[in-house]
Every structure is written in structure tokens, then in C-alpha cells.
Amino acid sequence: MSRFYARYSSWAGLRTSMGKRMSFFITHGLRRALRSKWAILVLVITYGLIVMPRVFAAMNPFFAFDPLSYFSLYDEMQLFIMLYAAVIGAGIIASDFNDKSIVLYFTKGFSKAGYAFGKLSVLFLSFSLVTILPLIVIFAVALISSDLGLDLIRDNIWVLAAGLSLGLLVTLLLTTLTAGLSSLLGDVRYAGASIFAIFFLSRLVSEILLSINGNEHMKLISLWDNLSAVGTYLFRLDNPYGFPQLYPFLVIVGIIALSSLAVYYILFKKELSL
Amino acid sequence: MSLSEGENIAFLTSSLSKSYGLIRAVSGVTVSVRKGAIGLLGPNGAGKSTLIKTLLGLIAPTEGSYKVQGRDEGYLDSVGYMPEHDCLPGGLTAVGFVSYMGRLSGLPPDVSMERTHEILDFVGLDEARYRKIKSFSTGMRQKVKLAQAMVHDPEILFFDEPTNGLDPEGRKEMLDLIRDVADSGKTIVLSTHLLPDVEYVCKDVMIMNNGELILYDSLENVLGTQNLIVRVKGDPGPFSGALRRMGYSAEVSGGKVLVGGNASSKEVFMAARESDAQVRYISYHSHTLEELFLQLVGDK
């Protein structure tokens, strides 16, 4: 019995370049990540509860360019940033391992390096929405609300640079850490839980050890304290920690390097024999 | 069968091997495979999937080299792959997933969507194409896997156990689809351990066992070789010995002698005269793929 379905036809057109495919890969990934109801919820709460009050505060010249105000923004947002990282980042690579679709990318002409670049870009851009964009919005509102004089911009542009540097560091850390955990664990739920747990547990352990032996260096165990310590340096604030701010910076760089190594190992060294 | 590299070659390998520790999943495979419908047969663990994954660049060979479509890299746009395992993201619709794969394969946006609908029509997914894949049955999922492999109009399609988990009706439908693809002029490589699937779809056959390629020939040649079944009065030993001396294979089984090598009845009677045997029964017997497979795989 012959089939009655449509026939299979050929197509002889020109294929799109790898650059265009990559850009589609990234925008498609970004759209999917941001369409998640949990991601939308965390974004709405973060912007509603923390960013918007800061935007209104930035209209007040007294707070407009206050470094402490910009620095404390990250501290206030840390819970939401972690939640957002767990919600958005966990599935970025793990879901491709979960449903085993990762093999298909490599049979569609994508190299492993291209795949890793695309996924890391999706993570970086998604995280930027809570780590870099709020700062730019607040600074822009502060500028618009002021007299927009060149002197004012020249005197305060370092606050923006400091904020962007800290935002960039937080984004890089979250991007590599979530990608690393996502590829190592290969399971969306475990990856999400572990991202959240790493931030909380590291802080808990550091607090417990600090209370036991009183050694300030124990704070180097806490990921968020490390970021805060680097932040105090960037925003030219007094160092409340009992160690040079270079140490936490090195810890963060080390975690970024280790996480990148995990992604490299899983994607490049481990055979994808699914 | 040895063929040199040319336009008619779908892929070729030279001493291709892949080892996992002491286990050789693919062992020194050297072959030039013609375009067309090729069945890749072998028991589980024969190295079929490893060979396909190596040709797709998913696995790096331990030794040897290969070319697909005459190229050793940059050929993936002209290759489609339907994996054995499930590979579909449950959260996407069939249309969304197949058009996404089309875009990643280099189709422009409008072409990708147009071809997605065309291919989903072809595989027979009607309104279900707008449903999320996680709600699909095994047969529907297989169709989506087939659609994603074909959407970008590849020249060669690798199907790894495409009828796995399908009921008889679904299996027939899937094989019909694959045969239609082959009839449209595409090269298909159908990897399976089901012999009837190969007989139904393919023109050529490759048989692998323990990582080695033990046969590559056209089905016509393989099944066209005629044997004779001869029964003689008394002991068939001297008679089979006479046939062997004449250059034919002669296998004694259950009092009958299976004579290979396209021997004619004339030669059989010559051998009988030489060995003083009396022929009681003679008939022609064609190989079935199953017999050949069991003979080759059993020998190894």
C-alpha cells in the first residue's frame, strides 16, 4: 500500500552564514529563557521592589551619584540575582543534556566552541538584565534629573565605571558558575538547587567558621562576601574586611577559571556518546 | 567491493578504528560506499552507531580517516541525522523545534518555516504539529526526529534504528517514509539490527560484527547467488570432497549437501560420477539475508 502523504521536495537556495546562525541561536535562547514564567516573576519583583525605588531615589541630587548607594544596590539584589541565576541558568546547558538534544547541534554544523559561545552569551545577556542594566538605568535617570553639566558627568563617571566593573564581574561569575554546574550536573533541578546552595552554603559556612575562630579570612569562603569586598574597592569605600581586597578578587577569578574548565571538560574532553 | 573516490561515493573510510580502552568499537573499517539506499546491519554492539557518530564528527576516531561527500570537514550542512535515542526538547512544539533546527542548519527564516510545514506534511504530522512534543506518542516523536533530519534538504541521511519502539503499523509507516526519501534521490544509511527493514528499503548492505565490516555489497549480488541442495545415496562425504576439489563450496548438513559458488547441475553430476555417488535429489536454493547474516555473524 503506498502512502498518500505529501512528497519530499528539494531546496537549492543559499544557506545563511555561520554568523547569522549564531546570532539566531543566541536570540532564540534568550527569548526562551526570558519567556519562562519564573524568570518573568523574579524580574518583576527585582525591578518592582529594588530597582524602581532606586530610580526614584536617583532623582534626588543628594543620592544621585552616591557611591555607597550604588554599591548597596548589589547587596540588596543578591537574593534575587541568585534566584534569577538558578531559574535562568540551570537549564541553559543541562536541558540539552537532559533531553539529549545536544548531539543535534553538532550535526547541524555547530562546533563545540560555537555551542559554548552561544550558550555563555545567552547566560551573560540574561544575567546582565539584573546585574548591569539596573545600574545603567539608575545612572541615566540620575544624569537626566541633574543639570547634565559636563563637570558633573566628569566628576561622577567613575561611579558608573565602578558599577559596571562590579556588574561585569558578578555577571561573569554567574555565567561561568551556572554554565559549569549546568554542564557538570546535566540536570536542570540539581543545577538550579546547587547554584542557590553554593551562594547560601558558602555564606553559612563562612559565618559559622568566623564565629568559631574569629578569623576574618573565613569570609573568603563566602562567594557574596568576596564580591562585596571587591565592590568596596571599586566604589572607593572603606575596607570593612580584615584582609586586602586583592584576595577576594583572586578567589573570584579562580572560581571563574574552574567553572570555565568544567564547561571545557564536559563539552570538549568528554565524549558525547549519547 | 572496492571503489575509488569519486562523485558516486557517499562516504569512504580508511582503516577507521575507534577504541574505548581495550574494547574496539570500530576496527579497521576500510570501505567506499556508493550513493543510494544502504542498510547497515549488525547485532547490538556491532559498532554501527559508533561508525555513524564517527562519520558525523561526534566521535573522534582512534585511527584512520574518513570522508563524507568527498570532504573530511564542512560537510554537515549536507548531512541529516536521526539518532537512535530520544533527542527532542519536550517544551517546544513540533513546528517550533523543526523550524529551529532548519534555521540552525542554515535555512533562511521564511524557507525554514515553509519547509518545516512541508516536511511535517510529508511525515504525516497534521494538527499535532502545534502541540508540545512532550505530549507526543513514540511514533509521533520518531516522525519529528525524522523531520528535523530532513528539513534542511541534506544529501545523505543517517537513520540510527529508526523503527525502535514502534508498533508494526508505525514501523511500516516509518519504513515507507524512509523508502520515499531514498526514492527521491537522497542517499540514506539505515542502521538497524532488523533484517526485514533493510530488505524492504535498501539496495546495498553493509554487515558489521564486533566492530569489523564483514560484508559490503548490493543486496542483488548477496541474495542473487544461487546454491544447490543435493541429496545423495549413502555417505555424502566423498561427494562433497569431489565438489571441493572442483572449486565449489560444499557443506554437509542433515544428509544434504549445500553446494555454493554457482555450481550448475552438470558439475554436480560430474562430482557424483567421480565419487561414485548416486544423486537422489537436487534443487536450487537462494540465500535469504537472514541466512547470510547468520552465516557471516556466526562465523565471526
XYZ file of C-alpha atoms in Angstrom:
574
model
C 0.000 0.000 0.000
C 1.520 3.310 -0.989
C 1.478 6.356 1.246
C -0.776 9.279 0.481
C 1.282 11.947 2.194
C 2.975 14.880 0.507
C 6.146 14.233 -1.458
C 9.599 15.153 -0.295
C 10.975 18.108 -2.225
C 14.454 19.523 -2.570
C 15.724 23.016 -1.838
C 18.665 24.526 -3.658
C 18.888 28.019 -2.139
C 21.814 29.729 -0.466
C 22.396 28.839 3.172
C 22.866 31.534 5.795
C 26.327 32.236 7.209
C 27.534 30.758 10.494
C 27.458 34.268 11.978
C 23.742 34.607 11.261
C 23.072 31.128 12.614
C 24.958 32.000 15.804
C 23.032 35.238 16.223
C 19.771 33.287 15.780
C 20.984 30.654 18.258
C 21.649 33.359 20.866
C 18.427 35.347 20.333
C 16.349 32.162 20.310
C 17.995 31.033 23.564
C 17.447 34.447 25.115
C 13.786 34.511 24.093
C 13.216 31.045 25.548
C 15.000 31.905 28.787
C 13.088 35.132 29.292
C 9.724 33.601 28.412
C 9.908 31.376 31.480
C 7.226 32.438 33.967
C 9.678 32.138 36.853
C 12.193 34.385 35.142
C 9.496 36.981 34.499
C 8.344 36.754 38.117
C 11.854 37.266 39.512
C 12.469 40.156 37.106
C 9.203 41.865 38.034
C 9.911 41.503 41.756
C 13.525 42.666 41.402
C 12.650 45.727 39.375
C 9.487 46.462 41.361
C 10.947 46.122 44.839
C 14.542 47.235 44.379
C 15.326 48.943 41.092
C 12.318 51.272 40.826
C 12.740 52.781 44.335
C 16.405 53.364 43.394
C 15.345 55.042 40.177
C 13.153 57.453 42.132
C 15.937 57.990 44.672
C 18.332 58.822 41.817
C 16.169 61.844 41.014
C 17.213 63.291 44.351
C 20.562 65.085 43.848
C 21.664 64.010 47.315
C 21.641 60.315 46.365
C 22.069 60.633 42.597
C 25.794 59.811 42.440
C 26.428 58.485 45.917
C 28.872 55.522 45.568
C 27.501 53.827 48.692
C 24.030 53.910 47.224
C 25.224 52.171 44.036
C 27.292 49.671 45.997
C 24.412 48.750 48.289
C 22.228 48.089 45.247
C 24.140 44.833 44.656
C 23.839 43.837 48.289
C 20.081 44.338 48.239
C 19.717 42.471 44.983
C 21.831 39.438 45.895
C 18.917 37.162 46.796
C 17.109 37.971 43.562
C 20.269 37.679 41.493
C 20.831 34.195 42.930
C 17.224 33.216 42.324
C 17.400 34.541 38.802
C 20.642 32.640 38.155
C 19.082 29.414 39.430
C 15.906 29.890 37.391
C 17.524 31.030 34.130
C 20.965 29.499 34.208
C 20.283 25.978 35.460
C 18.624 24.756 32.291
C 20.771 26.502 29.713
C 23.118 23.578 29.107
C 21.640 20.949 31.442
C 18.361 20.805 29.497
C 20.275 19.928 26.306
C 21.905 17.055 28.197
C 18.590 16.116 29.833
C 16.679 15.756 26.581
C 19.837 14.653 24.713
C 19.297 17.273 22.030
C 22.904 18.463 22.429
C 24.027 15.966 19.760
C 21.761 17.598 17.189
C 23.565 20.943 17.428
C 26.833 19.307 16.468
C 25.263 17.573 13.492
C 23.910 20.911 12.243
C 27.335 22.368 11.634
C 27.797 23.915 15.075
C 31.242 23.407 16.563
C 31.593 22.746 20.266
C 33.272 26.128 20.666
C 30.369 27.761 18.838
C 27.839 25.994 21.028
C 29.681 27.025 24.213
C 29.998 30.623 22.993
C 26.291 30.757 22.152
C 25.154 29.351 25.473
C 27.526 31.544 27.512
C 26.295 34.575 25.555
C 22.684 33.718 26.382
C 23.613 33.456 30.059
C 25.656 36.643 30.031
C 22.930 38.675 28.355
C 20.206 37.235 30.614
C 22.156 37.968 33.776
C 23.027 41.453 32.568
C 19.352 42.318 32.964
C 19.729 42.104 36.744
C 23.410 42.895 37.190
C 24.257 45.669 34.708
C 21.039 47.116 33.279
C 19.631 48.407 36.634
C 22.836 50.349 37.255
C 22.775 51.930 33.793
C 19.108 52.855 34.185
C 19.658 54.396 37.618
C 22.738 56.330 36.476
C 20.937 57.550 33.354
C 17.972 58.759 35.419
C 20.381 60.477 37.829
C 22.058 62.247 34.929
C 18.800 63.297 33.300
C 17.454 64.561 36.615
C 20.576 66.679 37.178
C 21.635 69.663 35.095
C 23.565 67.351 32.724
C 26.654 69.507 33.046
C 29.927 68.172 31.691
C 31.646 68.758 35.032
C 29.047 66.663 36.797
C 29.499 63.814 34.343
C 33.299 64.049 34.518
C 33.261 64.014 38.323
C 30.904 61.047 38.641
C 31.579 58.881 35.649
C 33.851 56.744 37.819
C 30.792 55.661 39.816
C 29.313 54.265 36.613
C 32.653 52.649 35.716
C 32.897 51.096 39.200
C 29.332 49.835 38.995
C 29.853 48.436 35.511
C 33.067 46.715 36.606
C 31.356 45.114 39.580
C 28.338 44.230 37.451
C 30.621 42.688 34.845
C 32.429 40.641 37.495
C 29.151 39.425 39.023
C 27.826 38.552 35.545
C 30.996 36.719 34.558
C 30.991 34.770 37.810
C 27.333 33.822 37.480
C 27.706 32.956 33.777
C 30.638 30.616 34.224
C 29.425 29.153 37.519
C 25.936 28.338 36.242
C 27.303 27.019 32.926
C 29.829 24.891 34.807
C 27.275 23.457 37.233
C 24.709 23.053 34.470
C 27.093 21.018 32.320
C 28.673 19.073 35.189
C 25.373 18.009 36.743
C 23.440 17.684 33.469
C 20.152 18.008 35.330
C 18.085 21.173 35.482
C 16.769 20.677 39.012
C 20.105 19.732 40.563
C 21.880 22.550 38.752
C 19.299 25.112 39.919
C 19.447 23.918 43.508
C 23.240 23.831 43.543
C 23.595 27.388 42.205
C 21.401 28.618 45.005
C 23.049 26.346 47.558
C 26.592 27.394 46.669
C 25.869 31.038 47.472
C 23.943 30.280 50.654
C 26.065 27.435 51.938
C 29.312 29.292 51.331
C 27.962 32.199 53.375
C 26.637 29.914 56.111
C 29.915 28.010 56.402
C 31.915 31.241 56.441
C 29.680 32.710 59.207
C 29.960 29.551 61.324
C 33.737 29.375 60.980
C 34.057 33.100 61.651
C 32.041 32.790 64.837
C 34.164 29.814 65.945
C 37.663 31.170 65.397
C 37.048 34.871 64.764
C 39.392 34.868 61.774
C 38.211 37.445 59.207
C 39.771 35.385 56.404
C 36.866 32.943 56.802
C 34.804 35.458 54.849
C 36.809 34.470 51.789
C 34.731 31.275 51.760
C 31.536 33.225 51.116
C 31.024 34.000 47.435
C 28.895 37.023 48.069
C 31.293 38.471 50.663
C 34.056 38.172 48.099
C 32.005 40.169 45.606
C 31.156 42.734 48.271
C 34.811 43.085 49.225
C 35.778 43.731 45.604
C 32.842 46.179 45.412
C 34.144 48.229 48.335
C 37.445 48.592 46.477
C 35.811 49.597 43.205
C 33.493 52.151 44.859
C 36.408 53.541 46.910
C 34.723 52.704 50.220
C 36.458 51.818 53.480
C 37.532 48.193 53.599
C 35.435 46.547 56.347
C 37.227 43.220 55.882
C 40.338 42.248 57.705
C 42.266 41.318 54.539
C 43.408 43.041 51.353
C 40.717 43.268 48.656
C 43.020 41.534 46.201
C 42.342 38.188 47.917
C 38.608 38.060 47.196
C 39.297 39.195 43.651
C 41.675 36.248 43.217
C 39.095 33.870 44.719
C 36.501 35.065 42.201
C 38.926 34.764 39.294
C 39.772 31.246 40.497
C 36.099 30.230 40.590
C 35.565 31.697 37.108
C 38.569 29.736 35.849
C 37.459 26.475 37.497
C 33.916 26.804 36.199
C 35.181 27.526 32.682
C 37.381 24.465 32.960
C 34.334 22.355 33.902
C 32.466 23.565 30.801
C 35.547 22.886 28.676
C 35.950 19.386 30.095
C 32.326 18.379 29.648
C 31.947 19.785 26.142
C 35.379 19.235 24.660
C 37.073 16.414 26.516
C 34.242 14.138 27.481
C 32.915 12.185 24.533
C 29.303 12.871 23.700
C 28.356 9.255 23.201
C 24.670 9.721 23.929
C 33.724 -4.428 -3.469
C 36.305 -1.714 -3.796
C 35.596 1.641 -5.289
C 37.839 4.593 -5.734
C 36.891 8.048 -4.540
C 34.534 9.712 -6.971
C 31.270 11.543 -7.430
C 29.280 8.406 -6.847
C 30.739 7.858 -3.400
C 28.637 8.848 -0.386
C 31.388 8.281 2.149
C 34.635 6.420 2.428
C 36.744 5.285 5.319
C 40.322 4.152 5.530
C 41.433 1.874 8.386
C 38.888 3.615 10.588
C 39.053 2.477 14.197
C 37.582 3.617 17.463
C 38.649 2.103 20.757
C 37.382 2.559 24.284
C 40.206 1.264 26.391
C 40.688 -2.350 25.332
C 37.380 -2.524 23.515
C 37.487 -1.826 19.791
C 34.059 -0.482 18.901
C 35.082 0.013 15.264
C 38.047 -1.938 13.987
C 39.970 -1.034 10.837
C 36.999 -0.328 8.600
C 38.053 0.483 5.040
C 35.220 0.977 2.599
C 33.975 3.227 -0.208
C 30.220 3.370 -0.003
C 28.220 4.238 -3.081
C 25.324 6.671 -3.013
C 21.904 5.106 -2.723
C 19.991 3.252 -0.049
C 22.428 1.439 2.209
C 21.484 -0.872 5.048
C 23.936 -1.005 7.932
C 23.274 -4.304 9.623
C 24.733 -5.860 12.702
C 23.813 -7.246 16.088
C 23.673 -4.917 19.078
C 27.182 -3.734 19.911
C 28.480 -4.407 16.400
C 29.757 -0.820 16.045
C 27.061 0.570 13.732
C 26.175 3.599 15.843
C 29.840 4.292 16.596
C 30.613 4.254 12.869
C 27.775 6.705 12.162
C 28.758 9.008 15.028
C 32.333 8.984 13.798
C 31.235 9.914 10.288
C 29.192 12.758 11.780
C 32.184 14.049 13.713
C 30.554 13.390 17.084
C 33.281 10.917 17.993
C 36.945 11.270 17.121
C 38.417 8.124 15.573
C 41.335 6.479 17.334
C 42.947 5.622 13.992
C 42.252 6.064 10.316
C 40.403 8.672 8.328
C 37.108 9.240 6.568
C 35.432 11.482 4.054
C 31.768 12.250 3.631
C 30.617 13.690 0.313
C 34.281 13.841 -0.660
C 35.185 16.147 2.229
C 36.750 15.486 5.597
C 35.147 18.568 7.164
C 32.468 21.159 6.466
C 30.015 18.606 5.097
C 27.442 18.715 7.896
C 25.083 21.035 6.017
C 24.567 18.228 3.543
C 24.040 15.556 6.185
C 20.951 14.691 8.218
C 20.949 12.528 11.327
C 18.131 10.787 13.101
C 19.584 9.483 16.382
C 18.567 6.220 17.973
C 17.864 7.831 21.336
C 15.248 10.407 22.156
C 16.602 13.896 21.453
C 13.573 16.162 21.489
C 13.002 19.075 23.869
C 9.564 18.429 25.314
C 8.790 22.100 25.849
C 8.732 23.026 22.150
C 6.045 22.374 19.564
C 6.913 20.176 16.583
C 6.749 23.212 14.288
C 8.898 25.283 16.636
C 11.525 22.589 17.001
C 11.811 21.573 13.352
C 11.952 25.182 12.113
C 14.564 25.924 14.811
C 16.685 23.039 13.525
C 16.159 24.338 9.989
C 17.452 27.786 10.945
C 20.483 26.267 12.688
C 21.186 24.284 9.518
C 21.348 27.487 7.514
C 17.863 27.900 6.097
C 16.613 31.489 5.847
C 13.665 32.195 8.232
C 10.856 32.061 5.645
C 12.308 28.995 3.911
C 12.762 27.236 7.239
C 9.109 27.715 8.188
C 7.890 26.776 4.714
C 9.964 23.608 4.625
C 9.021 22.741 8.199
C 5.358 22.587 7.241
C 6.183 20.716 4.051
C 8.248 18.112 5.907
C 5.691 17.744 8.687
C 3.078 17.145 5.975
C 5.415 14.601 4.444
C 5.889 12.673 7.685
C 2.176 12.877 8.394
C 2.004 15.118 11.443
C -1.157 17.112 10.951
C -2.627 19.391 13.603
C -0.432 17.737 16.221
C 2.461 19.821 14.919
C 1.219 22.729 17.061
C 1.259 20.652 20.227
C 4.180 20.420 22.596
C 6.424 17.449 21.864
C 6.155 16.139 25.427
C 2.554 15.112 24.675
C 3.581 13.006 21.638
C 3.471 9.223 21.311
C 6.625 7.271 20.372
C 5.571 7.132 16.731
C 4.977 10.875 16.581
C 8.304 11.582 18.246
C 10.039 9.381 15.670
C 8.368 11.419 12.941
C 9.611 14.672 14.476
C 13.115 13.188 14.661
C 12.851 12.266 11.008
C 11.551 15.745 10.109
C 14.426 17.544 11.863
C 16.903 15.345 9.993
C 15.347 16.210 6.629
C 14.270 19.833 6.970
C 17.476 21.307 5.541
C 17.423 19.035 2.494
C 20.593 17.041 3.144
C 22.182 14.803 0.538
C 22.914 11.974 2.981
C 20.660 10.885 5.806
C 21.789 8.623 8.618
C 18.973 6.782 10.352
C 20.010 5.030 13.540
C 17.467 2.344 14.456
C 14.510 4.441 13.245
C 11.892 1.760 13.893
C 12.857 1.189 17.526
C 9.854 1.118 19.822
C 7.289 1.347 17.016
C 4.304 -0.957 16.631
C 4.035 -2.905 13.330
C 1.870 -0.241 11.720
C 4.151 2.581 12.830
C 7.182 0.612 11.691
C 5.717 0.085 8.226
C 4.859 3.783 8.020
C 8.372 4.804 9.062
C 9.960 2.435 6.538
C 7.683 3.755 3.799
C 8.797 7.288 4.650
C 12.454 6.313 4.530
C 11.945 4.493 1.254
C 10.252 7.581 -0.191
C 13.255 9.671 0.850
C 15.584 7.183 -0.816
C 13.406 7.159 -3.949
C 13.705 10.949 -4.120
C 17.408 10.503 -4.899
C 18.883 11.017 -1.441
C 21.480 8.702 -0.007
C 20.225 7.007 3.103
C 22.145 4.906 5.589
C 19.742 2.786 7.588
C 21.367 1.327 10.671
C 19.375 -1.480 12.197
C 19.517 -4.981 13.556
C 16.225 -5.811 11.845
C 16.930 -7.617 8.587
C 13.477 -7.186 7.038
C 13.837 -3.389 7.367
C 16.950 -3.487 5.204
C 15.368 -5.835 2.663
C 12.367 -3.516 2.448
C 14.252 -0.250 1.960
C 17.828 -0.782 0.812
C 19.711 -1.611 -2.365
C 23.111 -2.178 -0.747
C 24.032 -3.758 2.533
C 26.919 -3.403 4.963
C 27.200 -6.004 7.694
C 29.226 -5.296 10.809
C 30.127 -7.534 13.686
C 32.478 -6.949 16.625
C 33.463 -3.588 15.140
C 34.549 -5.081 11.820
C 32.948 -4.654 8.447
C 32.390 -8.177 7.204
C 30.373 -7.508 4.073
C 29.565 -4.626 1.758
C 27.744 -5.491 -1.433
C 24.499 -4.916 -3.251
C 21.531 -6.880 -1.994
C 21.065 -8.111 -5.540
C 24.514 -9.725 -5.506
C 24.138 -11.017 -1.990
C 20.750 -12.602 -2.490
C 21.247 -13.453 -6.171
C 23.866 -16.156 -5.511
C 22.167 -19.470 -6.036
C 23.121 -22.596 -4.182
C 22.166 -26.156 -4.927
C 20.825 -28.562 -2.367
C 21.779 -32.113 -3.254
C 20.972 -35.411 -1.556
C 22.965 -38.496 -2.463
C 22.556 -42.143 -1.578
C 24.882 -43.217 1.220
C 27.735 -41.222 2.696
C 27.814 -37.641 1.274
C 31.474 -37.195 2.387
C 33.260 -38.347 -0.790
C 30.762 -36.451 -2.946
C 31.319 -33.168 -1.077
C 35.093 -33.818 -1.278
C 34.834 -34.148 -5.049
C 32.931 -30.869 -5.276
C 35.536 -29.076 -3.190
C 38.280 -30.405 -5.458
C 36.360 -28.844 -8.333
C 36.488 -25.486 -6.551
C 32.986 -25.303 -5.134
C 31.993 -24.984 -1.530
C 30.126 -27.964 -0.207
C 28.601 -28.045 3.220
C 27.106 -31.255 4.571
C 24.099 -30.746 6.802
C 21.475 -33.308 7.803
C 22.327 -35.713 4.999
C 22.079 -32.913 2.416
C 24.941 -31.160 0.669
C 24.674 -27.386 0.186
C 26.721 -26.569 -2.914
C 27.836 -22.946 -3.275
C 29.792 -20.968 -5.841
C 27.073 -21.002 -8.512
C 27.758 -24.629 -9.451
C 25.448 -25.983 -12.139
C 23.700 -29.379 -12.075
C 26.169 -30.570 -14.719
C 29.073 -30.085 -12.320
C 27.105 -31.784 -9.559
C 26.648 -34.893 -11.707
C 30.337 -34.800 -12.666
C 31.252 -34.798 -8.980
C 28.793 -37.625 -8.329
C 30.361 -39.706 -11.101
C 33.839 -39.020 -9.738
C 32.845 -40.071 -6.205
C 30.621 -42.990 -7.239
C 27.647 -41.304 -5.578
C 24.057 -41.580 -6.701
C 22.141 -38.294 -6.815
C 18.658 -38.718 -5.360
C 17.507 -35.128 -5.099
C 18.638 -31.753 -6.446
C 17.071 -28.299 -6.113
C 18.027 -24.648 -6.310
C 18.198 -22.575 -3.176
C 18.623 -18.777 -2.896
C 20.162 -17.153 0.153
C 17.962 -15.084 2.362
C 19.523 -12.106 4.071
C 18.869 -13.785 7.374
C 20.794 -16.917 6.362
C 23.658 -14.852 5.065
C 23.682 -12.717 8.178
C 23.654 -15.707 10.499
C 26.355 -17.388 8.446
C 28.616 -14.316 8.487
C 27.989 -13.246 12.042
C 28.052 -16.836 13.281
C 31.413 -17.449 11.569
C 32.900 -14.491 13.365
